[in-house]
Coordinates of N, CA and C in Angstrom, one line a residue:
M1 N 50.2 90.2 150.2 CA 50.4 88.9 149.6 C 51.6 89.1 148.6
N2 N 52.4 88.0 148.5 CA 53.6 88.1 147.7 C 53.2 87.9 146.2
N3 N 53.8 88.8 145.4 CA 53.6 88.6 143.9 C 54.9 88.6 143.2
K4 N 56.0 88.3 143.9 CA 57.3 88.2 143.4 C 57.9 86.8 143.6
P5 N 58.8 86.3 142.8 CA 59.4 85.0 143.1 C 60.1 84.9 144.4
Y6 N 59.9 83.8 145.1 CA 60.7 83.6 146.3 C 62.1 83.2 146.0
K7 N 63.0 83.5 146.9 CA 64.4 83.1 146.7 C 64.8 81.8 147.4
R8 N 64.2 81.6 148.6 CA 64.5 80.4 149.3 C 63.2 79.8 149.9
V9 N 62.9 78.5 149.7 CA 61.7 77.9 150.1 C 62.0 76.6 150.8
L10 N 61.0 76.3 151.7 CA 61.0 74.9 152.4 C 59.8 74.2 151.9
L11 N 60.1 73.1 151.2 CA 59.0 72.2 150.7 C 58.7 71.1 151.7
K12 N 57.5 71.0 152.2 CA 57.1 69.9 153.1 C 56.4 68.9 152.2
L13 N 57.0 67.7 152.1 CA 56.4 66.7 151.2 C 56.1 65.5 152.1
S14 N 54.8 65.1 152.0 CA 54.4 63.9 152.9 C 54.9 62.6 152.2
G15 N 55.1 61.6 153.1 CA 55.4 60.3 152.5 C 54.3 59.8 151.7
E16 N 53.1 60.1 152.1 CA 51.9 59.6 151.3 C 51.9 60.1 149.9
A17 N 52.5 61.3 149.6 CA 52.5 61.8 148.3 C 53.3 60.9 147.3
L18 N 54.2 60.1 147.9 CA 55.1 59.3 147.0 C 54.4 57.9 146.7
M19 N 53.3 57.7 147.3 CA 52.6 56.4 147.1 C 51.8 56.3 145.8
G20 N 51.4 57.4 145.3 CA 50.5 57.4 144.1 C 49.2 56.7 144.5
N21 N 48.8 55.7 143.7 CA 47.6 55.0 144.1 C 47.8 53.7 144.8
D22 N 49.1 53.5 145.2 CA 49.4 52.3 145.9 C 49.0 52.4 147.4
S23 N 48.9 51.3 148.1 CA 48.5 51.3 149.5 C 49.6 51.7 150.4
F24 N 50.8 51.5 150.1 CA 52.0 51.9 150.8 C 53.2 51.8 149.9
G25 N 54.4 52.2 150.4 CA 55.6 52.2 149.7 C 55.8 53.4 148.7
I26 N 56.7 53.2 147.8 CA 57.0 54.3 146.8 C 56.6 53.9 145.4
N27 N 55.8 54.7 144.8 CA 55.5 54.5 143.4 C 56.5 55.2 142.5
R28 N 57.2 54.5 141.7 CA 58.3 55.0 141.0 C 57.8 56.1 140.0
S29 N 56.7 55.9 139.3 CA 56.2 56.9 138.4 C 55.8 58.2 139.1
T30 N 55.2 58.1 140.3 CA 54.8 59.2 141.1 C 56.0 60.0 141.6
I31 N 57.0 59.4 142.1 CA 58.2 60.1 142.6 C 58.9 60.8 141.4
S32 N 58.9 60.2 140.3 CA 59.5 60.8 139.1 C 58.8 62.1 138.7
N33 N 57.5 62.0 138.8 CA 56.7 63.2 138.4 C 56.9 64.3 139.4
I34 N 57.0 63.9 140.7 CA 57.3 65.0 141.8 C 58.7 65.6 141.6
T35 N 59.7 64.8 141.3 CA 61.0 65.4 141.1 C 61.1 66.2 139.9
S36 N 60.3 65.9 138.9 CA 60.2 66.7 137.7 C 59.7 68.1 138.0
E37 N 58.6 68.1 138.9 CA 58.1 69.4 139.3 C 59.1 70.2 140.1
I38 N 59.8 69.5 141.0 CA 60.9 70.2 141.8 C 62.0 70.8 140.9
S39 N 62.3 70.0 139.9 CA 63.4 70.5 139.0 C 63.0 71.7 138.2
K40 N 61.7 71.9 137.9 CA 61.3 73.1 137.3 C 61.6 74.4 138.1
V41 N 61.4 74.2 139.4 CA 61.7 75.3 140.4 C 63.2 75.5 140.5
F42 N 63.9 74.3 140.6 CA 65.3 74.4 140.8 C 66.0 75.1 139.6
D43 N 65.4 74.9 138.4 CA 66.0 75.6 137.2 C 65.7 77.1 137.2
L44 N 64.8 77.6 138.0 CA 64.6 79.0 138.2 C 65.7 79.7 139.0
G45 N 66.5 78.9 139.7 CA 67.6 79.4 140.5 C 67.1 79.6 142.0
I46 N 65.9 79.1 142.3 CA 65.4 79.2 143.7 C 66.0 78.1 144.6
E47 N 66.4 78.6 145.8 CA 67.0 77.7 146.7 C 65.9 76.8 147.4
I48 N 66.1 75.5 147.4 CA 65.0 74.6 147.8 C 65.6 73.7 148.9
A49 N 64.9 73.7 150.0 CA 65.1 72.6 151.1 C 63.8 71.8 151.2
I50 N 63.9 70.6 151.5 CA 62.8 69.7 151.6 C 62.7 68.9 152.9
V51 N 61.6 68.9 153.5 CA 61.4 68.0 154.7 C 60.4 67.0 154.2
I52 N 60.7 65.7 154.4 CA 59.9 64.6 153.9 C 59.4 63.7 155.0
G53 N 58.1 63.3 154.9 CA 57.5 62.4 155.9 C 57.8 61.0 155.6
G54 N 57.3 60.1 156.4 CA 57.5 58.7 156.3 C 56.3 57.8 156.3
G55 N 55.1 58.4 156.3 CA 53.9 57.7 156.4 C 53.7 56.5 155.4
N56 N 54.2 56.7 154.2 CA 54.0 55.7 153.2 C 54.8 54.4 153.5
I57 N 56.0 54.5 154.1 CA 56.8 53.4 154.5 C 56.2 52.8 155.8
F58 N 56.0 53.6 156.8 CA 55.5 53.2 158.1 C 54.1 52.5 158.0
R59 N 53.3 52.9 157.0 CA 52.0 52.3 156.8 C 52.1 50.8 156.6
G60 N 53.1 50.4 156.0 CA 53.3 49.0 155.7 C 53.5 48.1 156.9
V61 N 54.0 48.8 158.0 CA 54.3 48.0 159.2 C 53.4 48.5 160.4
A62 N 52.5 49.4 160.1 CA 51.6 50.0 161.1 C 50.8 48.9 161.8
P63 N 50.2 47.9 161.2 CA 49.4 46.9 161.9 C 50.3 46.2 163.0
G64 N 51.5 46.0 162.7 CA 52.4 45.3 163.7 C 52.8 46.3 164.8
A65 N 52.7 47.6 164.6 CA 53.1 48.6 165.6 C 52.0 49.0 166.5
Q66 N 50.8 48.4 166.3 CA 49.7 48.8 167.2 C 50.0 48.4 168.6
G67 N 49.7 49.3 169.5 CA 50.0 49.0 170.9 C 51.4 49.2 171.3
M68 N 52.3 49.6 170.4 CA 53.7 49.9 170.6 C 53.9 51.2 171.4
D69 N 54.9 51.3 172.2 CA 55.3 52.5 172.8 C 55.4 53.6 171.8
R70 N 54.8 54.8 172.1 CA 54.7 55.9 171.2 C 56.1 56.4 170.7
A71 N 57.0 56.5 171.6 CA 58.4 57.0 171.3 C 59.1 56.0 170.3
T72 N 58.9 54.7 170.6 CA 59.5 53.7 169.7 C 58.9 53.8 168.3
A73 N 57.6 53.9 168.2 CA 56.9 54.0 166.9 C 57.4 55.3 166.2
D74 N 57.5 56.4 166.9 CA 58.0 57.6 166.3 C 59.4 57.5 165.7
Y75 N 60.3 56.8 166.4 CA 61.6 56.5 165.9 C 61.6 55.7 164.7
M76 N 60.7 54.7 164.6 CA 60.5 53.9 163.4 C 60.1 54.8 162.3
G77 N 59.2 55.7 162.5 CA 58.7 56.7 161.5 C 59.8 57.5 161.0
M78 N 60.7 58.0 161.9 CA 61.9 58.8 161.5 C 62.8 58.1 160.6
M79 N 63.0 56.8 160.8 CA 63.8 56.0 159.9 C 63.2 55.8 158.6
A80 N 61.8 55.8 158.6 CA 61.1 55.7 157.3 C 61.3 57.0 156.5
T81 N 61.4 58.1 157.1 CA 61.7 59.3 156.4 C 63.1 59.3 155.7
I82 N 64.0 58.7 156.4 CA 65.4 58.6 155.8 C 65.3 57.8 154.5
M83 N 64.6 56.7 154.5 CA 64.4 55.9 153.3 C 63.8 56.7 152.2
N84 N 62.8 57.5 152.5 CA 62.1 58.3 151.5 C 63.1 59.4 151.0
A85 N 63.9 60.0 151.9 CA 64.9 61.0 151.5 C 65.9 60.5 150.5
L86 N 66.4 59.2 150.8 CA 67.3 58.6 149.9 C 66.7 58.3 148.5
A87 N 65.4 57.9 148.5 CA 64.7 57.6 147.3 C 64.6 58.9 146.5
L88 N 64.2 60.0 147.2 CA 64.0 61.3 146.5 C 65.3 61.8 146.0
Q89 N 66.4 61.7 146.8 CA 67.7 62.1 146.3 C 68.1 61.4 145.1
D90 N 67.9 60.1 145.0 CA 68.3 59.3 143.9 C 67.5 59.7 142.7
S91 N 66.2 59.9 142.9 CA 65.3 60.4 141.7 C 65.8 61.7 141.2
L92 N 66.2 62.6 142.1 CA 66.7 63.9 141.6 C 68.0 63.8 140.9
K93 N 68.9 62.9 141.4 CA 70.1 62.6 140.7 C 70.0 62.1 139.3
C94 N 68.9 61.3 139.1 CA 68.7 60.7 137.8 C 68.3 61.8 136.7
I95 N 67.8 62.9 137.2 CA 67.5 64.0 136.2 C 68.5 65.2 136.3
G96 N 69.7 64.9 136.9 CA 70.8 65.8 137.0 C 70.7 66.9 138.0
V97 N 69.9 66.7 139.1 CA 69.8 67.7 140.1 C 70.5 67.2 141.4
D98 N 71.5 68.0 141.8 CA 72.3 67.7 142.9 C 71.6 67.9 144.3
A99 N 71.5 66.9 145.1 CA 70.8 67.0 146.4 C 71.6 66.4 147.5
R100 N 71.5 66.9 148.7 CA 72.2 66.3 149.8 C 71.1 66.0 150.9
V101 N 71.3 64.9 151.6 CA 70.4 64.5 152.6 C 71.1 64.7 154.0
Q102 N 70.4 65.4 154.9 CA 70.8 65.6 156.2 C 69.8 65.0 157.2
S103 N 70.3 64.2 158.2 CA 69.4 63.6 159.1 C 69.5 64.1 160.5
A104 N 68.3 64.2 161.2 CA 68.4 64.6 162.6 C 68.8 63.4 163.5
L105 N 68.8 62.2 162.9 CA 69.3 61.0 163.6 C 70.7 60.7 163.0
N106 N 71.6 60.3 163.8 CA 73.0 60.0 163.3 C 73.0 58.6 162.7
I107 N 73.1 58.5 161.3 CA 73.4 57.3 160.6 C 74.5 57.6 159.6
D108 N 75.7 57.8 160.1 CA 76.8 58.4 159.3 C 77.2 57.6 158.1
Q109 N 76.9 56.3 158.2 CA 77.3 55.4 157.0 C 76.3 55.6 155.8
V110 N 75.2 56.2 156.1 CA 74.1 56.4 155.1 C 73.9 57.8 154.7
V111 N 73.7 58.7 155.7 CA 73.5 60.1 155.4 C 74.3 60.9 156.4
E112 N 74.5 62.2 156.1 CA 75.2 63.0 157.0 C 74.3 63.6 158.0
P113 N 74.8 64.0 159.2 CA 74.0 64.6 160.2 C 73.5 66.0 159.9
Y114 N 72.4 66.4 160.5 CA 71.9 67.8 160.2 C 72.9 68.8 160.9
I115 N 73.5 69.7 160.1 CA 74.3 70.7 160.6 C 73.9 72.0 159.9
R116 N 73.4 72.9 160.6 CA 72.7 74.1 160.0 C 73.7 74.9 159.1
P117 N 74.9 75.2 159.5 CA 75.8 76.0 158.6 C 76.1 75.2 157.3
K118 N 76.3 73.9 157.4 CA 76.5 73.1 156.2 C 75.3 73.1 155.3
A119 N 74.1 73.0 155.9 CA 72.9 73.1 155.0 C 72.8 74.4 154.3
L120 N 73.1 75.5 155.0 CA 73.0 76.8 154.4 C 74.1 76.9 153.3
R121 N 75.2 76.4 153.5 CA 76.3 76.4 152.4 C 75.8 75.6 151.2
Y122 N 75.2 74.5 151.4 CA 74.7 73.7 150.3 C 73.7 74.5 149.5
L123 N 72.8 75.1 150.2 CA 71.8 75.9 149.5 C 72.4 77.1 148.7
E124 N 73.4 77.7 149.3 CA 74.1 78.8 148.6 C 74.9 78.3 147.4
E125 N 75.3 77.0 147.4 CA 76.0 76.4 146.3 C 75.1 75.9 145.2
G126 N 73.8 76.0 145.4 CA 72.9 75.6 144.4 C 72.5 74.2 144.5
K127 N 72.6 73.6 145.7 CA 72.2 72.2 145.9 C 70.8 72.2 146.6
I128 N 70.1 71.2 146.4 CA 68.8 70.9 147.2 C 69.2 70.2 148.4
V129 N 68.7 70.6 149.6 CA 68.9 69.9 150.8 C 67.6 69.2 151.3
I130 N 67.7 67.9 151.6 CA 66.6 67.1 152.0 C 66.8 66.8 153.5
F131 N 65.9 67.3 154.3 CA 66.0 67.1 155.8 C 65.2 65.8 156.1
A132 N 65.8 64.8 156.8 CA 65.2 63.6 157.1 C 65.1 63.4 158.6
A133 N 64.3 62.5 159.1 CA 64.2 62.1 160.5 C 63.5 63.2 161.4
G134 N 62.7 64.0 160.7 CA 62.0 65.0 161.5 C 62.8 65.9 162.3
T135 N 62.4 66.1 163.6 CA 63.3 67.0 164.5 C 64.3 66.1 165.2
G136 N 64.1 64.8 165.1 CA 65.0 63.9 165.8 C 64.4 63.5 167.2
N137 N 63.2 64.0 167.4 CA 62.6 63.8 168.7 C 61.2 63.1 168.5
P138 N 60.9 62.2 169.4 CA 59.5 61.6 169.3 C 58.5 62.7 169.7
F139 N 57.2 62.4 169.4 CA 56.1 63.3 169.7 C 56.0 64.6 168.9
F140 N 57.0 64.8 167.9 CA 56.9 65.9 167.0 C 56.8 65.4 165.6
T141 N 55.8 66.0 164.9 CA 55.6 65.6 163.5 C 56.6 66.2 162.5
T142 N 56.6 65.6 161.3 CA 57.4 66.2 160.3 C 56.9 67.6 159.8
D143 N 55.6 67.9 160.1 CA 55.1 69.2 159.8 C 55.8 70.2 160.7
T144 N 56.0 69.8 162.0 CA 56.7 70.7 162.9 C 58.1 70.8 162.5
A145 N 58.7 69.7 162.0 CA 60.1 69.8 161.6 C 60.2 70.7 160.4
A146 N 59.2 70.8 159.5 CA 59.3 71.7 158.4 C 59.2 73.1 158.9
A147 N 58.4 73.4 159.9 CA 58.3 74.8 160.4 C 59.7 75.2 161.1
L148 N 60.2 74.2 161.8 CA 61.5 74.4 162.5 C 62.6 74.7 161.5
R149 N 62.8 73.7 160.6 CA 63.9 73.9 159.6 C 63.7 75.1 158.7
G150 N 62.4 75.4 158.4 CA 62.2 76.6 157.6 C 62.7 77.9 158.3
A151 N 62.4 78.0 159.6 CA 62.8 79.1 160.4 C 64.4 79.1 160.5
E152 N 64.9 77.9 160.7 CA 66.4 77.9 160.9 C 67.2 78.3 159.7
I153 N 66.7 77.9 158.5 CA 67.4 78.3 157.3 C 67.0 79.6 156.7
G154 N 66.1 80.3 157.3 CA 65.7 81.6 156.7 C 64.8 81.5 155.5
A155 N 64.0 80.4 155.4 CA 63.1 80.3 154.3 C 62.1 81.4 154.3
E156 N 61.6 81.8 153.1 CA 60.6 82.8 153.0 C 59.2 82.3 153.1
I157 N 59.1 81.0 152.9 CA 57.7 80.4 152.9 C 57.9 78.8 153.1
V158 N 56.9 78.2 153.7 CA 56.8 76.8 153.8 C 55.7 76.3 152.8
L159 N 56.1 75.4 151.9 CA 55.2 74.9 150.9 C 54.7 73.5 151.3
K160 N 53.4 73.5 151.7 CA 52.9 72.2 152.1 C 52.2 71.5 150.9
A161 N 52.9 70.5 150.4 CA 52.5 69.7 149.3 C 51.5 68.6 149.7
T162 N 50.3 68.6 149.2 CA 49.3 67.6 149.5 C 48.7 67.0 148.3
K163 N 47.6 66.3 148.5 CA 46.9 65.7 147.4 C 45.7 66.6 147.0
V164 N 45.4 67.6 147.8 CA 44.3 68.5 147.5 C 44.9 69.9 147.1
D165 N 44.2 70.7 146.4 CA 44.8 72.0 145.9 C 44.6 73.2 146.8
G166 N 44.4 72.9 148.1 CA 44.3 74.1 149.0 C 43.5 73.7 150.3
I167 N 43.1 74.7 151.0 CA 42.3 74.5 152.2 C 40.9 74.8 151.9
Y168 N 40.0 74.0 152.3 CA 38.5 74.1 152.0 C 37.7 74.3 153.3
S169 N 36.6 74.9 153.2 CA 35.7 75.1 154.3 C 35.3 73.8 155.0
S170 N 35.3 72.7 154.2 CA 35.0 71.3 154.7 C 35.6 70.4 153.7
D171 N 35.5 69.1 154.0 CA 36.2 68.1 153.1 C 35.5 68.1 151.8
P172 N 36.3 68.5 150.7 CA 35.7 68.6 149.4 C 35.3 67.2 148.8
K173 N 35.9 66.1 149.3 CA 35.5 64.8 148.9 C 34.1 64.4 149.4
K174 N 33.7 64.9 150.6 CA 32.5 64.6 151.2 C 31.4 65.6 150.9
D175 N 31.9 66.9 150.7 CA 30.9 68.0 150.6 C 31.2 68.7 149.3
P176 N 30.4 68.5 148.2 CA 30.6 69.1 146.9 C 30.5 70.7 147.0
S177 N 29.8 71.2 148.0 CA 29.6 72.6 148.2 C 30.7 73.3 148.9
A178 N 31.7 72.5 149.3 CA 32.9 73.1 150.1 C 33.5 74.2 149.2
T179 N 33.9 75.3 149.9 CA 34.5 76.4 149.2 C 36.0 76.4 149.6
K180 N 36.8 76.8 148.6 CA 38.3 76.9 148.8 C 38.7 78.3 149.2
Y181 N 39.6 78.4 150.2 CA 40.1 79.6 150.6 C 41.3 80.0 149.8
S182 N 41.4 81.2 149.3 CA 42.6 81.7 148.6 C 43.7 82.1 149.6
N183 N 43.2 82.5 150.8 CA 44.1 82.8 151.9 C 43.3 82.8 153.2
I184 N 44.0 82.6 154.3 CA 43.4 82.4 155.6 C 44.5 82.8 156.6
C185 N 44.1 83.3 157.8 CA 45.1 83.7 158.8 C 45.4 82.5 159.7
F186 N 46.6 82.6 160.3 CA 47.0 81.5 161.2 C 46.0 81.3 162.4
D187 N 45.6 82.4 163.0 CA 44.7 82.3 164.2 C 43.4 81.6 163.8
E188 N 42.9 81.8 162.6 CA 41.6 81.2 162.2 C 41.9 79.7 162.0
V189 N 43.0 79.4 161.4 CA 43.3 78.0 161.1 C 43.5 77.2 162.5
I190 N 44.1 77.8 163.4 CA 44.3 77.2 164.7 C 43.0 77.0 165.5
V191 N 42.2 78.1 165.5 CA 41.0 78.1 166.3 C 40.0 77.1 165.7
R192 N 40.0 77.0 164.4 CA 39.0 76.1 163.7 C 39.6 74.6 163.6
R193 N 40.8 74.5 164.1 CA 41.5 73.2 164.1 C 41.5 72.5 162.7
I194 N 41.9 73.3 161.7 CA 42.1 72.8 160.4 C 43.3 71.9 160.4
E195 N 43.1 70.6 160.0 CA 44.1 69.6 160.2 C 45.1 69.4 159.0
V196 N 45.2 70.3 158.2 CA 46.2 70.1 157.0 C 47.6 70.1 157.5
M197 N 47.9 70.7 158.7 CA 49.1 70.6 159.4 C 48.8 70.6 160.9
D198 N 49.7 70.2 161.7 CA 49.4 70.1 163.1 C 49.5 71.5 163.7
A199 N 48.9 71.7 164.9 CA 48.8 73.0 165.5 C 50.1 73.6 165.9
T200 N 51.0 72.7 166.3 CA 52.4 73.1 166.7 C 53.1 73.8 165.5
A201 N 53.0 73.1 164.4 CA 53.6 73.7 163.2 C 53.0 75.0 162.8
F202 N 51.7 75.2 162.8 CA 51.1 76.4 162.5 C 51.5 77.5 163.5
A203 N 51.6 77.2 164.8 CA 52.0 78.2 165.8 C 53.4 78.6 165.6
L204 N 54.3 77.7 165.3 CA 55.7 78.0 165.1 C 55.9 78.9 163.9
C205 N 55.2 78.6 162.8 CA 55.3 79.5 161.6 C 54.7 80.9 161.9
R206 N 53.6 80.9 162.6 CA 53.0 82.2 163.0 C 53.9 83.0 163.8
D207 N 54.6 82.4 164.8 CA 55.5 83.1 165.7 C 56.7 83.7 165.0
H208 N 57.1 83.0 163.9 CA 58.2 83.5 163.1 C 57.8 84.2 161.8
N209 N 56.6 84.5 161.7 CA 56.0 85.2 160.5 C 56.5 84.5 159.3
L210 N 56.3 83.2 159.3 CA 56.7 82.3 158.1 C 55.4 81.8 157.5
P211 N 55.0 82.4 156.3 CA 53.8 82.0 155.7 C 53.8 80.5 155.2
I212 N 52.7 79.9 155.0 CA 52.5 78.6 154.5 C 51.6 78.6 153.3
N213 N 52.0 77.9 152.3 CA 51.1 77.7 151.1 C 50.8 76.3 151.0
V214 N 49.5 76.0 151.0 CA 49.0 74.6 150.8 C 48.5 74.4 149.4
F215 N 49.1 73.4 148.7 CA 48.8 73.2 147.3 C 48.9 71.7 146.9
S216 N 48.5 71.4 145.7 CA 48.6 70.0 145.3 C 49.9 69.8 144.5
I217 N 50.6 68.8 145.0 CA 51.9 68.5 144.3 C 51.6 67.7 143.0
Y218 N 50.4 67.2 142.9 CA 50.0 66.4 141.7 C 49.5 67.3 140.5
K219 N 49.3 68.6 140.8 CA 48.8 69.5 139.8 C 50.0 70.0 139.0
E220 N 50.0 69.8 137.7 CA 51.1 70.2 136.9 C 51.5 71.7 137.0
N221 N 52.7 72.0 137.3 CA 53.3 73.3 137.4 C 52.7 74.1 138.6
A222 N 52.0 73.5 139.5 CA 51.5 74.2 140.7 C 52.6 74.7 141.5
L223 N 53.6 73.8 141.8 CA 54.8 74.2 142.6 C 55.5 75.4 142.0
K224 N 55.7 75.4 140.7 CA 56.3 76.5 140.0 C 55.5 77.8 140.1
R225 N 54.2 77.7 140.0 CA 53.4 78.9 140.2 C 53.4 79.5 141.6
V226 N 53.5 78.6 142.6 CA 53.6 79.1 144.0 C 54.9 79.8 144.2
V227 N 56.0 79.3 143.8 CA 57.3 79.9 144.1 C 57.5 81.2 143.2
S228 N 56.7 81.3 142.1 CA 56.8 82.5 141.3 C 55.9 83.6 141.8
G229 N 55.2 83.3 142.9 CA 54.3 84.3 143.5 C 52.9 84.4 142.9
E230 N 52.6 83.5 142.1 CA 51.2 83.5 141.5 C 50.2 82.9 142.5
N231 N 48.9 83.2 142.2 CA 47.9 82.6 143.1 C 47.7 81.2 142.8
E232 N 48.0 80.3 143.8 CA 47.9 78.9 143.6 C 47.7 78.3 145.0
G233 N 46.8 77.4 145.2 CA 46.6 76.8 146.5 C 46.0 77.8 147.5
T234 N 46.3 77.6 148.8 CA 45.8 78.5 149.9 C 47.0 79.1 150.7
L235 N 47.1 80.4 150.8 CA 48.1 81.0 151.6 C 47.7 81.2 153.0
V236 N 48.5 80.7 154.0 CA 48.2 80.9 155.4 C 49.2 82.0 155.9
H237 N 48.7 83.0 156.5 CA 49.5 84.1 156.9 C 49.1 84.8 158.2
I238 N 49.9 85.7 158.6 CA 49.6 86.5 159.9 C 48.3 87.2 159.7

C-alpha cells in the first residue's frame, strides 16, 4: 500500500456529486466546496486530471428520454458532461486555479478536443485537465473513461469521488451493521459485482495495475489525505 504522496492522479467526479441536496442540476455551494478541496491538492504540486460525469444534468431530461435509442441517450449524456466540465473549470478559475477542458466530442467553439500529448503538456505545466464527453463512444460509462484516461496519462491512481466514504460489505444506508473495507482486490470486487464503478472500468484498471481509491468528496480534507498516501476511503488493488 502507498504511504507516499502521489505525483499524478486521475479524479473521477460524478455529476451527481455537484447536485448537493438538489434533485438535479448544479448546486453552486456544492461545486465551490468541491473545487476548494481540489485546490488543496493542487497547492501541493500534485498533477491532477479530472473525468466528470453528467448524471446531474441528464437527470433533468431523463423522463423525456425514456424509450429513446440508447446511443442517442448516451450522446446526450456526453454533452451533459461538457456542461459540467465548463462549470467546474469556471469554479476553479474563480479561486485562481488554471484548468483546461478537453472533450472526446468535437465542439471546437466551446472546448478543445482531447489530444493526449497536449493533455500531458498541460499537466506538466501545472494546469488541471478536465476530460469531458467520456470516451466519445456510446455504451461506455464515464467510469470506463476515467480508467482509460488514467492509463493514457500515466496516472498513479484513480480517485473515485462519491457520496460515501468507501466500499462497504452492504449498503450502509440500509444495513447499520455494514462493515467498511480499508482495501479490497480487483478480482473480489468484480466477482462480487460491487457497483461503485462498472466492471469494465475495474477490469481496465486491474489490467494496467492502476489502483482505485473510493472516498467521499464531501468529507473535508479527504481528497488531500488520499493523495498524501494516508488511509482514507477504500483502496482497490491487484
